[in-house]
Short mmCIF file of C-alpha atoms and ligand atoms in Angstrom, two decimals:
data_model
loop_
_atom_site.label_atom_id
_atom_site.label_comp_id
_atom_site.label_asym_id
_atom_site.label_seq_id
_atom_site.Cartn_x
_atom_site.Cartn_y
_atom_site.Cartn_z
CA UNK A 1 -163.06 212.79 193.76
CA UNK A 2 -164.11 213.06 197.31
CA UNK A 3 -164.39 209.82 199.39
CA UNK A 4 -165.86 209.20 202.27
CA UNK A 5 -166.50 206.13 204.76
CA UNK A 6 -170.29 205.10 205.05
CA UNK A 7 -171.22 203.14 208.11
CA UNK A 8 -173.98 202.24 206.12
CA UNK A 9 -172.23 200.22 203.98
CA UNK A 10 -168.65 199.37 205.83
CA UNK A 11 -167.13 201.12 202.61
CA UNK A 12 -165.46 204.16 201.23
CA UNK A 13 -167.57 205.49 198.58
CA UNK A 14 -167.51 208.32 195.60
CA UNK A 15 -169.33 211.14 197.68
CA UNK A 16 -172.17 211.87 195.13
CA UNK A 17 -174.56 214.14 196.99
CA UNK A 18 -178.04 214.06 195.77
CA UNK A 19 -178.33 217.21 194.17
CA UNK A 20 -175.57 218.19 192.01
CA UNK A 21 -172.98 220.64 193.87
CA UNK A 22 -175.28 221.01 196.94
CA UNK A 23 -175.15 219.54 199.95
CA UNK A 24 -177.48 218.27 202.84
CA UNK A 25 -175.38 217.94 206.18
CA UNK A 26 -176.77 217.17 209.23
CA UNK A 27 -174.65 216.70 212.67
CA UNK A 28 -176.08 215.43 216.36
CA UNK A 29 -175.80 218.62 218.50
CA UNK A 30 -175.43 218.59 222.25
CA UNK A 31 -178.07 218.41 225.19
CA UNK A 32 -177.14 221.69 226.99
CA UNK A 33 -177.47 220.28 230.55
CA UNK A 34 -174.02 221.07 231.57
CA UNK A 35 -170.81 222.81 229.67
CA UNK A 36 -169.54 220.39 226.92
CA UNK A 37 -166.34 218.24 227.39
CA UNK A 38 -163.32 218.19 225.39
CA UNK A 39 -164.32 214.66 223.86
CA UNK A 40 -167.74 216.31 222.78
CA UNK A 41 -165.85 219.22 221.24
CA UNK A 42 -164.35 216.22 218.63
CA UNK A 43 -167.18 216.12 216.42
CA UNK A 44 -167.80 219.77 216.44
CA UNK A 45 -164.51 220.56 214.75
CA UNK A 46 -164.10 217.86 213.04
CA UNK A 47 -167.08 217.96 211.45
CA UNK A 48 -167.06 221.79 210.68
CA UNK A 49 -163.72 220.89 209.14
CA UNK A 50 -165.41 218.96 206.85
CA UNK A 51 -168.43 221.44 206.10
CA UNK A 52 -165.38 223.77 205.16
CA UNK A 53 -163.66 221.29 203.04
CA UNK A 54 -166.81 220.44 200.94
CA UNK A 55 -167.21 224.61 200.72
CA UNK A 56 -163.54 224.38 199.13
CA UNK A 57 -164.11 221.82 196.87
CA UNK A 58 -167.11 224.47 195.20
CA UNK A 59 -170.63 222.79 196.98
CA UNK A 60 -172.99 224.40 198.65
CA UNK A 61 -173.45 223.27 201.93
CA UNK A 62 -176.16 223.69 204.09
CA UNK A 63 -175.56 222.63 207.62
CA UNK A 64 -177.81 221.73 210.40
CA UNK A 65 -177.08 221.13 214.17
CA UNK A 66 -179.75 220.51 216.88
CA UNK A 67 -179.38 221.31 220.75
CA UNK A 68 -180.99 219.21 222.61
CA UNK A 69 -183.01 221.67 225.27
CA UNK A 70 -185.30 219.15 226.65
CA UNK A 71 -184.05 215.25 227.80
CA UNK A 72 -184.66 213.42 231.39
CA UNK A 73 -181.05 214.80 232.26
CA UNK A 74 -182.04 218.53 231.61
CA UNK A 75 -184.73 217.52 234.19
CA UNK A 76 -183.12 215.96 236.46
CA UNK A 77 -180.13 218.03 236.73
CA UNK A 78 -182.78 220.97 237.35
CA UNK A 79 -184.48 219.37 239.97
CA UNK A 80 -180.87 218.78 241.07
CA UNK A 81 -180.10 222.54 241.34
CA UNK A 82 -183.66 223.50 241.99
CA UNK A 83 -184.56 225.57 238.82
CA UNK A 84 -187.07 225.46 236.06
CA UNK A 85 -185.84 223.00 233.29
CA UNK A 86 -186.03 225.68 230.30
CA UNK A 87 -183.54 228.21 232.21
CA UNK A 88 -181.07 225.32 232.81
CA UNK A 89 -181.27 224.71 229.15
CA UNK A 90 -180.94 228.12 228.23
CA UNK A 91 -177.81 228.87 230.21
CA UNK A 92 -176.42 225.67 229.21
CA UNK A 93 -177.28 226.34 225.02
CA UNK A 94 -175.51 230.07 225.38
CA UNK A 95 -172.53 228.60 226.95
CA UNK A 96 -172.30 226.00 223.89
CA UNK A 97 -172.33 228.75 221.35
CA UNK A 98 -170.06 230.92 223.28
CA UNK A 99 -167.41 227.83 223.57
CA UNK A 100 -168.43 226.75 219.57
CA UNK A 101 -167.30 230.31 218.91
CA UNK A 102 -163.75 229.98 220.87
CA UNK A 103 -163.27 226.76 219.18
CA UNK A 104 -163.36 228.37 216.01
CA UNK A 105 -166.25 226.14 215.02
CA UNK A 106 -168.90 228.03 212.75
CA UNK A 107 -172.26 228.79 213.25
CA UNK A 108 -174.56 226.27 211.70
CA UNK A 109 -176.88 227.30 209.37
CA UNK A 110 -180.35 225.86 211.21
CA UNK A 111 -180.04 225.60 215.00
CA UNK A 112 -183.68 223.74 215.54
CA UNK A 113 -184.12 223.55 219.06
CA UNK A 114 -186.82 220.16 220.41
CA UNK A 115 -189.00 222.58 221.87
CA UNK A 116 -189.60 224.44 218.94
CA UNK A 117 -190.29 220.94 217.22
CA UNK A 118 -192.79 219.45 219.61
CA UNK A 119 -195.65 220.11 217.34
CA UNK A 120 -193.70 218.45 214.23
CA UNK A 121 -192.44 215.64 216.21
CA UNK A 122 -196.46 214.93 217.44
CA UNK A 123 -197.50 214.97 213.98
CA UNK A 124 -194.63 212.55 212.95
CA UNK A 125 -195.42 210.09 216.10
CA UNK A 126 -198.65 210.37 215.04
CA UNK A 127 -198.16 209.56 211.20
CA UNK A 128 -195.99 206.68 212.81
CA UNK A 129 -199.57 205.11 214.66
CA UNK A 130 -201.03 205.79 212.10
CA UNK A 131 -198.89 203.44 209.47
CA UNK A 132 -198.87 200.75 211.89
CA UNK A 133 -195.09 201.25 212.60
CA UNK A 134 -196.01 202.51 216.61
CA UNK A 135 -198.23 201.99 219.47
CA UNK A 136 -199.82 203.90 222.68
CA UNK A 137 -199.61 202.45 226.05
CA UNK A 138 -200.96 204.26 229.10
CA UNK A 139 -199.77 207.72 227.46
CA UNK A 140 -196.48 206.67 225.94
CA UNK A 141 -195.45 205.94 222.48
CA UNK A 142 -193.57 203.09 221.01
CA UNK A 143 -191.61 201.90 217.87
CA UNK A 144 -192.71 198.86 217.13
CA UNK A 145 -188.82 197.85 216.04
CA UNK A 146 -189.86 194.34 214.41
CA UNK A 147 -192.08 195.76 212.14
CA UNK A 148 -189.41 197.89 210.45
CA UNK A 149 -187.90 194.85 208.48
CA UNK A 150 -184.20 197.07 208.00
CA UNK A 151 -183.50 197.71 211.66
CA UNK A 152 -180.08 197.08 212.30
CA UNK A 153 -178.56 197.86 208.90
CA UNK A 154 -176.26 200.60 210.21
CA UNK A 155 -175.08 199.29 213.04
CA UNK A 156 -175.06 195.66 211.75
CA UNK A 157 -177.09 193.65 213.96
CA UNK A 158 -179.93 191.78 213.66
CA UNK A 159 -183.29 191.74 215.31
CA UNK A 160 -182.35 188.15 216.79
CA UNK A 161 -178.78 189.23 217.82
CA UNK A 162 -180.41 192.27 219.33
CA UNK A 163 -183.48 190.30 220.99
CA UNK A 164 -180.71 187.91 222.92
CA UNK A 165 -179.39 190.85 224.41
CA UNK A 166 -182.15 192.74 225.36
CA UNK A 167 -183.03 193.71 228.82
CA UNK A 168 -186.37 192.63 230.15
CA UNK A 169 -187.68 195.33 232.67
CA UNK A 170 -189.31 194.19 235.07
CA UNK A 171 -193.53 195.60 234.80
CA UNK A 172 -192.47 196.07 230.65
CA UNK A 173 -195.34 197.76 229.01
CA UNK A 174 -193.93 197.56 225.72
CA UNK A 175 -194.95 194.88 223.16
CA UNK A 176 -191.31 193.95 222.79
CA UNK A 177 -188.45 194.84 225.07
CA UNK A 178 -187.13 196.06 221.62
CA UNK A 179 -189.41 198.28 220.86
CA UNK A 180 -188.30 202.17 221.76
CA UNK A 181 -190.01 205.68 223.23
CA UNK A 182 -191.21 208.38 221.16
CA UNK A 183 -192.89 209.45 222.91
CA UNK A 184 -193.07 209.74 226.75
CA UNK A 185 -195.96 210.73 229.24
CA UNK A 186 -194.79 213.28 231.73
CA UNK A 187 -195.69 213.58 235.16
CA UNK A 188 -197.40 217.09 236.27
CA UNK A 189 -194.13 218.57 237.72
CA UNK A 190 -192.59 217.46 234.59
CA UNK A 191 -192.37 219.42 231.25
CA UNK A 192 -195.31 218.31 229.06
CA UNK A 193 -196.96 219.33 225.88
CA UNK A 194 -200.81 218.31 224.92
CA UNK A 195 -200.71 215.64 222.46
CA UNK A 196 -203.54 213.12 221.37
CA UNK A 197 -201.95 210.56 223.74
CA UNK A 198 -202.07 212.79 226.81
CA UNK A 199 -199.47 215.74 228.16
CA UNK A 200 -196.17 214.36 227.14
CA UNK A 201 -192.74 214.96 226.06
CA UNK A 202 -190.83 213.66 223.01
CA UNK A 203 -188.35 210.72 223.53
CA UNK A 204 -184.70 211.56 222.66
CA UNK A 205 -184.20 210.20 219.04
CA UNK A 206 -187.24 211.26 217.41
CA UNK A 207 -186.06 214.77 217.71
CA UNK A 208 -183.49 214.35 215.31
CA UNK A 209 -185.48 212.85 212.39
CA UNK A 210 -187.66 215.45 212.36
CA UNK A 211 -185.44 218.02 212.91
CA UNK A 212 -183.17 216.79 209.89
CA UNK A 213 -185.77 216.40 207.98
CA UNK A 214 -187.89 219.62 208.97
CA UNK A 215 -184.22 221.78 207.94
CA UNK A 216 -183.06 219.56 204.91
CA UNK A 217 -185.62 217.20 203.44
CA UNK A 218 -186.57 214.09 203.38
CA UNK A 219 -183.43 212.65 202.42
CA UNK A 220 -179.93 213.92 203.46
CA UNK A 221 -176.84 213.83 201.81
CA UNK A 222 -174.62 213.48 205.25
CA UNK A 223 -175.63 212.69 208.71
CA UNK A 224 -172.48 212.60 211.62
CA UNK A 225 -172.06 212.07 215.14
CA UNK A 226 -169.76 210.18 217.25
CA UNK A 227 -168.98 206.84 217.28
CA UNK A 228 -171.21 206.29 220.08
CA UNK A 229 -174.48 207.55 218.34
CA UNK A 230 -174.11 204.39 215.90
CA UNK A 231 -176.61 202.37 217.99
CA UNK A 232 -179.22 202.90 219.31
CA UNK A 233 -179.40 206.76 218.44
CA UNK A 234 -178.70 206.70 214.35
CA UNK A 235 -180.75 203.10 213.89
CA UNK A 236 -183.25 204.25 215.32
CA UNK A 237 -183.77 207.84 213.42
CA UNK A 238 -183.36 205.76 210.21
CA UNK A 239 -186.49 203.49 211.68
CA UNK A 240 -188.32 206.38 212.19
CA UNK A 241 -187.34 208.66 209.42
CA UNK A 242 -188.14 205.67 206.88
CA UNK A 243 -190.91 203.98 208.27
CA UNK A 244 -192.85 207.05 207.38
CA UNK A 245 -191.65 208.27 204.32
CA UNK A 246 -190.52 204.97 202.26
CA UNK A 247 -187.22 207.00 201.47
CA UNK A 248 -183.94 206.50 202.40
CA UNK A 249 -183.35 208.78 205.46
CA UNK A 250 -179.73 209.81 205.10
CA UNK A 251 -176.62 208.55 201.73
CA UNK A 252 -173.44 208.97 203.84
CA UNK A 253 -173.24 208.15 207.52
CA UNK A 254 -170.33 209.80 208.78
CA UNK A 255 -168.68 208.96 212.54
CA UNK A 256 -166.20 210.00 214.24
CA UNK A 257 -163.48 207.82 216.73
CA UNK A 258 -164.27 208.90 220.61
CA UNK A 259 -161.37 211.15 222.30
CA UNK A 260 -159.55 208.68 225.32
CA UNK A 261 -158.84 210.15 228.52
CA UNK A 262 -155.11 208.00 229.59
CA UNK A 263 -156.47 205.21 227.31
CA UNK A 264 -160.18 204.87 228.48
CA UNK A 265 -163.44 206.43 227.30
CA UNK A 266 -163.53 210.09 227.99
CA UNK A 267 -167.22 210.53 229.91
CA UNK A 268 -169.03 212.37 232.53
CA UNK A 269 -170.41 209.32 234.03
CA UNK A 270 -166.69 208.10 234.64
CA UNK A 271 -165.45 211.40 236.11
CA UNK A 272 -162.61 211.44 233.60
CA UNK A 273 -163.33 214.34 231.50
CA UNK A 274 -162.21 217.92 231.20
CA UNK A 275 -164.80 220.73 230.46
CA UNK A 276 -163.37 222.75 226.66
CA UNK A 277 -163.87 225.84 228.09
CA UNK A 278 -160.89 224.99 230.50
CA UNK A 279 -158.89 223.43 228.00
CA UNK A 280 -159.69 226.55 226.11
CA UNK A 281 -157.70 228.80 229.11
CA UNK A 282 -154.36 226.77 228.48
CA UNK A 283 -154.64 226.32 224.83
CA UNK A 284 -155.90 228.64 221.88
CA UNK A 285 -158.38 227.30 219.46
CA UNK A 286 -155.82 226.46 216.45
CA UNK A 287 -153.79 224.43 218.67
CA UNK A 288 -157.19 222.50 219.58
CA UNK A 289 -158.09 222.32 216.17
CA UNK A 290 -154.58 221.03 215.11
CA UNK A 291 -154.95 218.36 218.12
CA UNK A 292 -157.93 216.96 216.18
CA UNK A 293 -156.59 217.00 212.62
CA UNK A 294 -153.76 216.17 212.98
CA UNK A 295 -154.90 212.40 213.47
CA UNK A 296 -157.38 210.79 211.30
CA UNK A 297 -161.06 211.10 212.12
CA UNK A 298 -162.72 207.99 212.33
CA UNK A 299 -159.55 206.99 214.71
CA UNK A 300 -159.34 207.05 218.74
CA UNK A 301 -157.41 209.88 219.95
CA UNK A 302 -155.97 210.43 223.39
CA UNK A 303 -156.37 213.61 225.28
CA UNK A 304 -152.87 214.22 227.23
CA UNK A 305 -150.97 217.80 228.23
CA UNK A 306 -148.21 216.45 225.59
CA UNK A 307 -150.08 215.67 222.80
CA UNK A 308 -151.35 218.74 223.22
CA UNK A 309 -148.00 220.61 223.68
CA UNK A 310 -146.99 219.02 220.34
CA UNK A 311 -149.89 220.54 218.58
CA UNK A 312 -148.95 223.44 220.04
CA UNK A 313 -145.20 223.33 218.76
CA UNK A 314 -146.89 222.52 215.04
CA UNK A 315 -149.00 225.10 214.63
CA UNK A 316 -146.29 227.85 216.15
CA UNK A 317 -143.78 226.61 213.80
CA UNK A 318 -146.22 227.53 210.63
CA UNK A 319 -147.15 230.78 212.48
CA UNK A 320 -142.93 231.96 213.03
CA UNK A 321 -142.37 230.91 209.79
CA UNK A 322 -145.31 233.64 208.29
CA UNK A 323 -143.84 236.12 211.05
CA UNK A 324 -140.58 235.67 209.49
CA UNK A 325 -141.68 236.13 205.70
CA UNK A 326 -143.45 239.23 206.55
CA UNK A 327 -140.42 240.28 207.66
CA UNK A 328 -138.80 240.31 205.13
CA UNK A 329 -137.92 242.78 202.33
CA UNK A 330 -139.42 241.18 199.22
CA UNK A 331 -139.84 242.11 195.67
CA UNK A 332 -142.97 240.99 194.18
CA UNK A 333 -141.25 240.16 190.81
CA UNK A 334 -139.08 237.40 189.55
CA UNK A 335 -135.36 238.88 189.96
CA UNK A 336 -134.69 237.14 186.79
CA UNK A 337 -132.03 235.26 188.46
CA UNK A 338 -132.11 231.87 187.99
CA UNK A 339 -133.77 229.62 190.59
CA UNK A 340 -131.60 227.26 192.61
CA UNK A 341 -132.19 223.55 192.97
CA UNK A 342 -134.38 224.33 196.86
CA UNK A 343 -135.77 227.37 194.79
CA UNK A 344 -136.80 225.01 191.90
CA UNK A 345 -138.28 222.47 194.16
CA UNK A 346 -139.78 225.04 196.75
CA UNK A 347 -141.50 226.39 192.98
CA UNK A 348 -142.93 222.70 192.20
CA UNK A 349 -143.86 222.13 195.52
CA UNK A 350 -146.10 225.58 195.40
CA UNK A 351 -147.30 224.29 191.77
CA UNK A 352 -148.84 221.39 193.07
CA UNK A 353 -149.56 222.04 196.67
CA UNK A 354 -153.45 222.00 195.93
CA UNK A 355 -153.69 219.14 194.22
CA UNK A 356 -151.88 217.06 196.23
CA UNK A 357 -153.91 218.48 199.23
CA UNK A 358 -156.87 217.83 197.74
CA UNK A 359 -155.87 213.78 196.62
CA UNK A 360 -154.96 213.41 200.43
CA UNK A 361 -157.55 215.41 201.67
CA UNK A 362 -160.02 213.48 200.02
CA UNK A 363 -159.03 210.17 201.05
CA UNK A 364 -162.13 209.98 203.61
CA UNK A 365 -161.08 213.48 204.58
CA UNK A 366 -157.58 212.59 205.57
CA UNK A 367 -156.35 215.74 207.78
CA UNK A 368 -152.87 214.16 208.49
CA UNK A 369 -152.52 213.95 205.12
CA UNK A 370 -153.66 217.11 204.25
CA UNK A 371 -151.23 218.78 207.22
CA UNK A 372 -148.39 216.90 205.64
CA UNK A 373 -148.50 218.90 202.65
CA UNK A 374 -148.71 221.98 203.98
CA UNK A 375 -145.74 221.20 206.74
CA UNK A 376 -143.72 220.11 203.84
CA UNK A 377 -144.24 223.25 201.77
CA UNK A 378 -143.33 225.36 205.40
CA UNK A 379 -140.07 223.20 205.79
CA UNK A 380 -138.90 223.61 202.06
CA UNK A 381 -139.79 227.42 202.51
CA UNK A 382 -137.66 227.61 205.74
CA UNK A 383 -134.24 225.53 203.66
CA UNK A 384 -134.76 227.74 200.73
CA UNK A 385 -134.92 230.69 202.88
CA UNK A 386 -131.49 229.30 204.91
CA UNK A 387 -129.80 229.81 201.58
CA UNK A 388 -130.01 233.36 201.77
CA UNK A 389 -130.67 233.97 197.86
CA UNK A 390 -133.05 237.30 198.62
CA UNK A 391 -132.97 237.57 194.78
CA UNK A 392 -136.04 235.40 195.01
CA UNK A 393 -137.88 235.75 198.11
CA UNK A 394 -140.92 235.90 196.61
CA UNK A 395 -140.85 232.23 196.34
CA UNK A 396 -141.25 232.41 200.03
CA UNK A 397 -144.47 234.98 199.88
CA UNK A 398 -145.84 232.96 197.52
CA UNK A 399 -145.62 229.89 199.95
CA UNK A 400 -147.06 231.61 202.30
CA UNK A 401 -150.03 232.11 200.61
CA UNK A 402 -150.18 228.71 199.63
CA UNK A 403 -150.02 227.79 203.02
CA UNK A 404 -153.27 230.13 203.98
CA UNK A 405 -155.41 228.75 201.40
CA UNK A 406 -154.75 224.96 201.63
CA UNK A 407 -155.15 225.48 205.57
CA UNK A 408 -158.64 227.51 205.31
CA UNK A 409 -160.73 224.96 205.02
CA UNK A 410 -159.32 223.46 208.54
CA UNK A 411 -160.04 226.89 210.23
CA UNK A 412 -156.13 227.01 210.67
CA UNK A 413 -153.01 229.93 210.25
CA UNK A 414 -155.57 232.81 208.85
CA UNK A 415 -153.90 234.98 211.24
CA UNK A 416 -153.69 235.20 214.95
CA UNK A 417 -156.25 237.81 215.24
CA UNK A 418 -159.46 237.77 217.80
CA UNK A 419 -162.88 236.41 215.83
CA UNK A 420 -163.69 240.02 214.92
CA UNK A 421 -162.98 243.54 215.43
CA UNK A 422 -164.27 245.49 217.74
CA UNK A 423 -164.45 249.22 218.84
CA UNK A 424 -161.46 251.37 218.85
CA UNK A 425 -160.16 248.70 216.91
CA UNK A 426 -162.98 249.06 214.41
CA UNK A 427 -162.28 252.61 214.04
CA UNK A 428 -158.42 252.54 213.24
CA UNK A 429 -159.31 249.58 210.49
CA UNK A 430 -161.74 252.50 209.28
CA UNK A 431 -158.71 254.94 209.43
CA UNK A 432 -156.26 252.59 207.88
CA UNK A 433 -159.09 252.41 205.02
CA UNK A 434 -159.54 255.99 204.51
CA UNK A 435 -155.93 256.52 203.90
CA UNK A 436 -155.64 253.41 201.62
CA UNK A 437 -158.44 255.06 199.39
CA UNK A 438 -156.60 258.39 199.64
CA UNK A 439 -153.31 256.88 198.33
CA UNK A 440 -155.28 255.02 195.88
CA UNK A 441 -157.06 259.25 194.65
CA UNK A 442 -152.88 259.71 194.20
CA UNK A 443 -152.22 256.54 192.24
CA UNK A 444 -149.82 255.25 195.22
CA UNK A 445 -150.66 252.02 194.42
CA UNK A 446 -147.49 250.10 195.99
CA UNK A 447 -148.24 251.67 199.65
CA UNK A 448 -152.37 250.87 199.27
CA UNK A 449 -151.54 247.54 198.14
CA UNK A 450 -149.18 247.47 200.87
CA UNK A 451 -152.20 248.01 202.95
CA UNK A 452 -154.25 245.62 201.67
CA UNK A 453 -152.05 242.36 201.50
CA UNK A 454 -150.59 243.14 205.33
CA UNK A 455 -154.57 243.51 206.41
CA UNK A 456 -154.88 240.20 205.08
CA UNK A 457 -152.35 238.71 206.58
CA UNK A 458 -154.13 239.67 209.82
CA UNK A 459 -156.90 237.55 208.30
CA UNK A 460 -159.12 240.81 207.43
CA UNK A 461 -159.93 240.79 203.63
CA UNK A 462 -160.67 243.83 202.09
CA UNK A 463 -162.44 244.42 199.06
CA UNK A 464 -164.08 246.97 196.67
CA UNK A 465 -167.27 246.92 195.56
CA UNK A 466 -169.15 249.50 193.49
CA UNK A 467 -166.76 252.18 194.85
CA UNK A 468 -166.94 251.49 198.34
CA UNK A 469 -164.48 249.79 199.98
CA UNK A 470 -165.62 246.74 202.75
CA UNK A 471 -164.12 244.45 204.88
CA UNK A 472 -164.43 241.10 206.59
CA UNK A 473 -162.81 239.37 209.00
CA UNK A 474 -161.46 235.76 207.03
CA UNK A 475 -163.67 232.55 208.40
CA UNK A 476 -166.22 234.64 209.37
ZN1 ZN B 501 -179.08 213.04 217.03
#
């Protein structure tokens, strides 16, 4: 059974999602005011790993991510550069798909966008004044935190510990420096909507209650982010979420460790950060991917050109040894020749493979432990293979395609081949098709199998359906 760490509670728990084998994820997308950095890409990929995994394990998952298109430092960075805020947005959101794409990372299934939520998020401000639990003052809205008697449960501070360290502003219009923006009055060059409390604009966390809950219900099975979301950003969605529904807002609150630039915070403020679209020029996708699972989630991870070259080195070892096994000539059958002692552990080893993925794998979706098994299948593979008993190399095909599924769910060795095909290479897939169906009219089954299982090596499955052959591109 799966297990996952819930801020929440400071404890691994039994991952029961609400409704039986479906599940309701929700992740904290970017605010597209400038290309996202490396450390940003953690949660992306880590977090799609994990949308993969639960896919693997037989749920349904549906997946939301927000982009953030409106926030003071859209505004200000457009004022900056001297355009409108929505086109800075705009550029900004297409070049975070583009680089989601190049990481591998898959397209979420709802993409809510703030502005398209500014009508929701007025009427949930407004159901907020309503209840008591927020106030207007001279055109903004506040939480009123005190009234909400579980703020601080996730992040595990108390009003009182919080109160001591709050910052009075000088000229406060709030009730209680505590209290937080949900809404914000906007000045006429500013972007602004009509609401009953003048022309505003939405304060940052609002967005993503009501975009969670707008895509996935009241209550969600998962909600992650980074490390740094824990406080204020995630307290204070659970404030809102619950102070107008009386539910619980979210079971399993997920976050990940923040990626270390030489040992210190990776951020834009510092000036210590490096864009992933430039990481993305010296390093393909898998050996990013690797980088990040290939050390637990929830722990810090430094960003350095040889951790980097070691995930690198990992993932081309697993990638030679497939070269090598399709290589080779191999009989699908059992020789008949008895196994040797590498063949009969290389045999076990494939046996259980899965299920020892899974038990590490689901030990708060341990990656490294997951990798381990699959590395240790590849290295038994590669000392049976030294023996040179050919008789039964079909131990080693049979690894092989161990190895593929157990690393699916990580987006990892489905084949080196672009995202999708395109083109002229469209067309010869087309060709290669035709011919497999004609040897398949002539009962040359060996050479269209042939076909088949080396397409799919190249991580293009091929299938046929109510006599018509189609194909897909795998993790697509
Ligand atoms: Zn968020």
């Amino acid at each position: 059974m799966l297990k996952l760490y819930n801020t929440l509670t400071g404890e691994q728990e039994d991952f029961e999602p609400l409704e039986e084998g479906k599940v309701r994820f929700y992740s904290c997308g970017p605010t597209v005011y400038d290309y996202f950095h490396i450390g940003n890409a953690r949660p992306f990929i880590v977090f799609d790993g994990l949308r993969r995994y639960l896919e693997f394990k037989g749920y349904e998952v549906e997946f939301t991510q927000n982009v953030t298109d409106l926030d003071d430092k859209i505004i200000d960075r457009a004022d900056e550069e001297g355009v409108d805020p929505a086109e800075l947005a705009e550029k900004y959101a297409e070049a975070y798909f583009e680089d989601l794409e190049k990481l591998g990372v898959r397209e979420a299934d709802h993409r809510p966008r703030v502005t398209e939520y500014v009508d929701r998020i007025i009427e949930h401000v407004n159901a907020l004044v309503e209840r008591g639990y927020a106030y207007e003052v001279e055109g903004d809205v506040y939480f009123r935190v005190r009234k909400f008697t579980d703020y601080g449960k996730l992040s595990g501070r108390s009003i009182d510990d919080l109160k001591s360290g709050a910052r009075v502003e000088v000229e406060e219009k709030k009730d209680d420096p505590l209290d937080f923006a949900l809404w914000k009055s906007s000045e006429p060059d500013e972007p602004g909507w009509d609401s009953p409390w003048g022309r505003g604009r939405p304060g940052w966390h609002i967005e993503c209650s009501v975009m969670a809950q707008g895509t996935l219900g009241e209550t969600i099975d998962i909600h992650a982010g980074g490390h740094d979301l824990i406080f204020p950003h995630h307290e204070n969605e659970i404030a809102q979420s619950e102070a107008r529904t009386d539910k619980q807002f979210c079971r399993y609150w997920l976050h990940n460790g923040l990626l270390q630039f030489e040992g210190e915070k990776m951020s834009k403020s510092l000036g210590n950060f490096e864009y992933a679209r430039d990481v993305l020029d010296d390093y393909d996708q898998e050996t990013i991917r690797y980088f990040y699972f290939s050390t637990h989630y929830r722990k810090p991870l430094n960003f350095s050109e040889k951790n980097l070259e070691d995930a690198k080195s990992a993932v081309d070892r697993v990638y030679e040894f497939m070269r090598v096994v399709s290589e080779l000539e191999i009989s699908e059958q059992n020789s008949g020749s008895s196994l040797t002692e590498a063949g009969e552990a290389l045999l076990e080893r494939i046996e259980t493979a899965r299920d020892r993925f899974e038990e590490e794998m689901d030990k708060d979706f341990n990656t490294p432990g997951g990798l381990g098994v699959i590395f240790d299948l590849v290295k038994r593979a590669n000392k049976f293979r030294n023996e040179g008993k050919s008789e039964n190399y079909y131990l080693l095909e049979r690894a092989k395609k161990k190895v593929k599924e157990l690393a699916k769910p990580l987006g990892l060795f489905q084949g080196r081949s672009e995202a999708s095909a395109s083109g002229i290479e469209e067309d010869l897939l087309q060709l290669l098709l035709e011919v497999r169906n004609e040897l398949r009219e002539r009962q040359n089954w060996d050479l269209a199998d042939r076909i088949r299982d080396e397409l799919e090596d190249l991580g293009i499955e091929v299938k046929d359906q109510e006599g018509e052959t189609v194909w897909r591109v795998e993790g697509n």
